[in-house]
């Protein structure tokens, strides 16, 4: 194999060090920056590793991982947990560290900047590495020996941290690790080869040729005001007076809430916001990670948009076609349509309980879906953007069917996960062709499939690449795309687009309207995003005013990161290829993954909270909403924790937010007969108004950029300011003092209850039921549910409030421990050891109850096959599997009786 390097390429240091560290048998080839090594890419891409024939690797991180895996070093040294954490760090490097370093290097090497101006950009990533090393207590990032991720991060950091002025003294763990890596012989050799005077000039030239990164985008959003930006220093006396004047003037200056006509359509001259959240598969009950990844995040933003009087339409629905539905139908002994009807209702009920405010929640199994999808297909066909190719596929001869996507399972060729699907690995997230799986099995009968050929249609993505790049560049430069969405979409183009198959050998799907392909349906990832359009068409026959109106409509897509390629590349190419002026995504908001405690959610193992279970915990929906949004995985994976849920409920909600609102309202009732008292603002009171106003503006700035989690901190900061204001002024004491003290108590209580009023409005996107409860208790007029940049007195002196009661209840340790046990899965000793299911760390096989359910499902499937007059060998295989399950059930029940 040959490793092509350029002295000016930022990735050269990484791959050369990795090659030296592992003794990779790669022949080094030094070529100019502009050398076009990879033939199927449209531009130069270096470093590149030529493996054999036309096989190349050209992601620096992938090349480094390949060298370590080739040597066997990483597999030998890393356990499963370390391997998982290593993969997380590779993702973090690509989405967080590299963009920040690129901006910092550009500023340092091209513009000659030093000191704080550069350090500010990379401070947060450096802190993260330091904290990781401290937390894990190891000399290297994944343990006691260096791994590929150590080499990758060292190679990324070296060009900047070689100047130790950018390595703060307080980051001791980072400093030790970096200096230790510098002493490695393979790192020294890489530096000697790459970091030459010529190499430095080449790197500078490389940076000059590439656009400077958007530093404003790379900087993390923060709620913390620097000292020089504090209220007193950033605002003049005139500005402070103006804030107080606006507050005193009251709600007269507030706009009335916008009430759109039905159906909601774009309005000329208004900000028209179209919001979609990724369509959930109908066959799965969504767990908490699914809910925060799309519908809850989108709902929070949609509610905020409505508070800003933006003309807003929020659409979603269930994704109902494809192999996922067919396999679920077989499992439950139902038809695909019956499965869709059953689980559509389940989804709708779950989202209703979580207070998700869809303007319309539809589904993809509709005539509009067929019409619109086939229309897009026909236009792509007419404009020569479709190809016909022969595809090798896995076919189960026992079931007499091609095994598309979820009908086949095997070992992932990338990360060796043992339950990867035939379209994508749930562990590493990589897309897979089913024939690439190692040890594939048919999910229906467990037989080993064979490779057979079939004709399929492909979307010619390379032909659309230029149009895509032009649109993508404009969208990302003007819109709010999350870092992972930017990186994933850029990496697809960087790696070179390839034709994408858009058909499948299935029956359950949108039919392909073309001779020789009428026995096929559209692949779900061509078909499903078109569901956004068909759901809009089911909502209104004027749907094109939203979807063919890019000049007037701003489109926001919400999803988890695994959906990004389809929304940023495949779906936009499908629409661009038609030649019609479709509304394409302006803002792509993608989360990382939410895990459950120390592992993953698993319905079959009873691990984790799923949407249909949350209401049975006795914890209100708004508490779930608050906690999920509080730990929303915006920049890296996060994990649900029962202890943390209890902590956040009892501290942030009960002690901070609820305590303040309850005290403010109770003081009005106790000392002023339920009427808001007279307020005469002192300079200290005006200072508080300034702090509240600045937090309100920060809240708006963050939510306008869809920084949902950070904006929640602004709400809590306002509640903290209110609590501090009450504590410092002690109105319960002053009300018993002199006339001056009574006046001050009156003002403090009046201002406090108005802060509570403000909180009720800005809390509404996060906790709509709590918001409504506060407004009912304080008798706040509905017309005040509007958010501006100004804090105004909405409850003037004399305003009558209602009965004030506590908003939140304390969660007790015993209650939380019971819930943890309930959602932690079954007990190991209850499981039959001969069941064909993996029992690995963090995973448990099913018990007696689950086996009974499996037997019932398999029996239904057998009856279904017989009713359909299926082939004898298919029926025999199903009967054989039923007998095996029954045998395991008998064994499990026998063991259970012995224990009793």
mmCIF file with all atom_site columns, N, CA and C in Angstrom, residues 26-52:
data_model
loop_
_atom_site.group_PDB
_atom_site.id
_atom_site.type_symbol
_atom_site.label_atom_id
_atom_site.label_alt_id
_atom_site.label_comp_id
_atom_site.label_asym_id
_atom_site.label_entity_id
_atom_site.label_seq_id
_atom_site.pdbx_PDB_ins_code
_atom_site.Cartn_x
_atom_site.Cartn_y
_atom_site.Cartn_z
_atom_site.occupancy
_atom_site.B_iso_or_equiv
_atom_site.pdbx_formal_charge
_atom_site.auth_seq_id
_atom_site.auth_comp_id
_atom_site.auth_asym_id
_atom_site.auth_atom_id
_atom_site.pdbx_PDB_model_num
ATOM 1  N N  . UNK A 1 26 ? 3.678   0.734  4.689  1.00 0.00 ? 26 UNK A N  1
ATOM 2  C CA . UNK A 1 26 ? 3.195   1.674  3.672  1.00 0.00 ? 26 UNK A CA 1
ATOM 3  C C  . UNK A 1 26 ? 4.367   2.382  3.018  1.00 0.00 ? 26 UNK A C  1
ATOM 4  N N  . UNK A 1 27 ? 4.355   2.443  1.703  1.00 0.00 ? 27 UNK A N  1
ATOM 5  C CA . UNK A 1 27 ? 5.375   3.163  0.946  1.00 0.00 ? 27 UNK A CA 1
ATOM 6  C C  . UNK A 1 27 ? 5.001   4.646  0.910  1.00 0.00 ? 27 UNK A C  1
ATOM 7  N N  . UNK A 1 28 ? 5.889   5.514  1.411  1.00 0.00 ? 28 UNK A N  1
ATOM 8  C CA . UNK A 1 28 ? 5.590   6.943  1.486  1.00 0.00 ? 28 UNK A CA 1
ATOM 9  C C  . UNK A 1 28 ? 5.809   7.610  0.145  1.00 0.00 ? 28 UNK A C  1
ATOM 10 N N  . UNK A 1 29 ? 4.862   8.430  -0.268 1.00 0.00 ? 29 UNK A N  1
ATOM 11 C CA . UNK A 1 29 ? 4.941   9.190  -1.512 1.00 0.00 ? 29 UNK A CA 1
ATOM 12 C C  . UNK A 1 29 ? 4.633   10.650 -1.192 1.00 0.00 ? 29 UNK A C  1
ATOM 13 N N  . UNK A 1 30 ? 5.652   11.514 -1.267 1.00 0.00 ? 30 UNK A N  1
ATOM 14 C CA . UNK A 1 30 ? 5.451   12.949 -1.011 1.00 0.00 ? 30 UNK A CA 1
ATOM 15 C C  . UNK A 1 30 ? 5.085   13.626 -2.316 1.00 0.00 ? 30 UNK A C  1
ATOM 16 N N  . UNK A 1 31 ? 3.943   14.279 -2.330 1.00 0.00 ? 31 UNK A N  1
ATOM 17 C CA . UNK A 1 31 ? 3.421   14.909 -3.555 1.00 0.00 ? 31 UNK A CA 1
ATOM 18 C C  . UNK A 1 31 ? 2.988   16.333 -3.240 1.00 0.00 ? 31 UNK A C  1
ATOM 19 N N  . UNK A 1 32 ? 2.829   17.194 -4.253 1.00 0.00 ? 32 UNK A N  1
ATOM 20 C CA . UNK A 1 32 ? 2.369   18.570 -4.018 1.00 0.00 ? 32 UNK A CA 1
ATOM 21 C C  . UNK A 1 32 ? 0.945   18.603 -3.474 1.00 0.00 ? 32 UNK A C  1
ATOM 22 N N  . UNK A 1 33 ? 0.592   19.748 -2.865 1.00 0.00 ? 33 UNK A N  1
ATOM 23 C CA . UNK A 1 33 ? -0.754  19.909 -2.286 1.00 0.00 ? 33 UNK A CA 1
ATOM 24 C C  . UNK A 1 33 ? -1.853  19.634 -3.297 1.00 0.00 ? 33 UNK A C  1
ATOM 25 N N  . UNK A 1 34 ? -1.640  20.085 -4.538 1.00 0.00 ? 34 UNK A N  1
ATOM 26 C CA . UNK A 1 34 ? -2.705  20.009 -5.538 1.00 0.00 ? 34 UNK A CA 1
ATOM 27 C C  . UNK A 1 34 ? -2.765  18.671 -6.265 1.00 0.00 ? 34 UNK A C  1
ATOM 28 N N  . UNK A 1 35 ? -1.916  17.705 -5.855 1.00 0.00 ? 35 UNK A N  1
ATOM 29 C CA . UNK A 1 35 ? -1.880  16.408 -6.535 1.00 0.00 ? 35 UNK A CA 1
ATOM 30 C C  . UNK A 1 35 ? -3.231  15.701 -6.421 1.00 0.00 ? 35 UNK A C  1
ATOM 31 N N  . UNK A 1 36 ? -3.697  15.177 -7.557 1.00 0.00 ? 36 UNK A N  1
ATOM 32 C CA . UNK A 1 36 ? -5.000  14.494 -7.594 1.00 0.00 ? 36 UNK A CA 1
ATOM 33 C C  . UNK A 1 36 ? -4.739  12.993 -7.557 1.00 0.00 ? 36 UNK A C  1
ATOM 34 N N  . UNK A 1 37 ? -4.754  12.442 -6.338 1.00 0.00 ? 37 UNK A N  1
ATOM 35 C CA . UNK A 1 37 ? -4.359  11.047 -6.125 1.00 0.00 ? 37 UNK A CA 1
ATOM 36 C C  . UNK A 1 37 ? -5.543  10.092 -6.240 1.00 0.00 ? 37 UNK A C  1
ATOM 37 N N  . UNK A 1 38 ? -6.658  10.479 -5.638 1.00 0.00 ? 38 UNK A N  1
ATOM 38 C CA . UNK A 1 38 ? -7.844  9.600  -5.618 1.00 0.00 ? 38 UNK A CA 1
ATOM 39 C C  . UNK A 1 38 ? -8.670  9.887  -6.867 1.00 0.00 ? 38 UNK A C  1
ATOM 40 N N  . UNK A 1 39 ? -8.730  8.953  -7.812 1.00 0.00 ? 39 UNK A N  1
ATOM 41 C CA . UNK A 1 39 ? -9.311  9.253  -9.132 1.00 0.00 ? 39 UNK A CA 1
ATOM 42 C C  . UNK A 1 39 ? -10.783 9.605  -9.128 1.00 0.00 ? 39 UNK A C  1
ATOM 43 N N  . UNK A 1 40 ? -11.562 9.059  -8.170 1.00 0.00 ? 40 UNK A N  1
ATOM 44 C CA . UNK A 1 40 ? -13.006 9.300  -8.207 1.00 0.00 ? 40 UNK A CA 1
ATOM 45 C C  . UNK A 1 40 ? -13.439 10.520 -7.401 1.00 0.00 ? 40 UNK A C  1
ATOM 46 N N  . UNK A 1 41 ? -12.481 11.275 -6.829 1.00 0.00 ? 41 UNK A N  1
ATOM 47 C CA . UNK A 1 41 ? -12.806 12.520 -6.142 1.00 0.00 ? 41 UNK A CA 1
ATOM 48 C C  . UNK A 1 41 ? -12.682 13.681 -7.112 1.00 0.00 ? 41 UNK A C  1
ATOM 49 N N  . UNK A 1 42 ? -13.482 14.707 -6.910 1.00 0.00 ? 42 UNK A N  1
ATOM 50 C CA . UNK A 1 42 ? -13.472 15.850 -7.824 1.00 0.00 ? 42 UNK A CA 1
ATOM 51 C C  . UNK A 1 42 ? -12.368 16.853 -7.513 1.00 0.00 ? 42 UNK A C  1
ATOM 52 N N  . UNK A 1 43 ? -11.717 16.717 -6.360 1.00 0.00 ? 43 UNK A N  1
ATOM 53 C CA . UNK A 1 43 ? -10.644 17.639 -5.982 1.00 0.00 ? 43 UNK A CA 1
ATOM 54 C C  . UNK A 1 43 ? -9.542  16.863 -5.265 1.00 0.00 ? 43 UNK A C  1
ATOM 55 N N  . UNK A 1 44 ? -8.406  17.518 -5.112 1.00 0.00 ? 44 UNK A N  1
ATOM 56 C CA . UNK A 1 44 ? -7.297  16.886 -4.405 1.00 0.00 ? 44 UNK A CA 1
ATOM 57 C C  . UNK A 1 44 ? -7.661  16.624 -2.952 1.00 0.00 ? 44 UNK A C  1
ATOM 58 N N  . UNK A 1 45 ? -7.266  15.458 -2.456 1.00 0.00 ? 45 UNK A N  1
ATOM 59 C CA . UNK A 1 45 ? -7.521  15.104 -1.054 1.00 0.00 ? 45 UNK A CA 1
ATOM 60 C C  . UNK A 1 45 ? -6.312  14.356 -0.503 1.00 0.00 ? 45 UNK A C  1
ATOM 61 N N  . UNK A 1 46 ? -5.584  15.029 0.395  1.00 0.00 ? 46 UNK A N  1
ATOM 62 C CA . UNK A 1 46 ? -4.390  14.443 1.000  1.00 0.00 ? 46 UNK A CA 1
ATOM 63 C C  . UNK A 1 46 ? -4.437  14.644 2.508  1.00 0.00 ? 46 UNK A C  1
ATOM 64 N N  . UNK A 1 47 ? -3.847  13.706 3.279  1.00 0.00 ? 47 UNK A N  1
ATOM 65 C CA . UNK A 1 47 ? -3.234  12.444 2.886  1.00 0.00 ? 47 UNK A CA 1
ATOM 66 C C  . UNK A 1 47 ? -4.256  11.467 2.297  1.00 0.00 ? 47 UNK A C  1
ATOM 67 N N  . UNK A 1 48 ? -3.725  10.472 1.567  1.00 0.00 ? 48 UNK A N  1
ATOM 68 C CA . UNK A 1 48 ? -4.570  9.406  1.025  1.00 0.00 ? 48 UNK A CA 1
ATOM 69 C C  . UNK A 1 48 ? -3.787  8.105  1.083  1.00 0.00 ? 48 UNK A C  1
ATOM 70 N N  . UNK A 1 49 ? -4.473  7.024  1.408  1.00 0.00 ? 49 UNK A N  1
ATOM 71 C CA . UNK A 1 49 ? -3.852  5.706  1.497  1.00 0.00 ? 49 UNK A CA 1
ATOM 72 C C  . UNK A 1 49 ? -4.424  4.836  0.388  1.00 0.00 ? 49 UNK A C  1
ATOM 73 N N  . UNK A 1 50 ? -3.546  4.426  -0.539 1.00 0.00 ? 50 UNK A N  1
ATOM 74 C CA . UNK A 1 50 ? -3.954  3.560  -1.651 1.00 0.00 ? 50 UNK A CA 1
ATOM 75 C C  . UNK A 1 50 ? -3.767  2.114  -1.210 1.00 0.00 ? 50 UNK A C  1
ATOM 76 N N  . UNK A 1 51 ? -4.880  1.387  -1.072 1.00 0.00 ? 51 UNK A N  1
ATOM 77 C CA . UNK A 1 51 ? -4.816  0.021  -0.567 1.00 0.00 ? 51 UNK A CA 1
ATOM 78 C C  . UNK A 1 51 ? -4.576  -0.970 -1.699 1.00 0.00 ? 51 UNK A C  1
ATOM 79 N N  . UNK A 1 52 ? -5.529  -1.089 -2.596 1.00 0.00 ? 52 UNK A N  1
ATOM 80 C CA . UNK A 1 52 ? -5.367  -1.993 -3.737 1.00 0.00 ? 52 UNK A CA 1
ATOM 81 C C  . UNK A 1 52 ? -6.335  -1.594 -4.825 1.00 0.00 ? 52 UNK A C  1
#
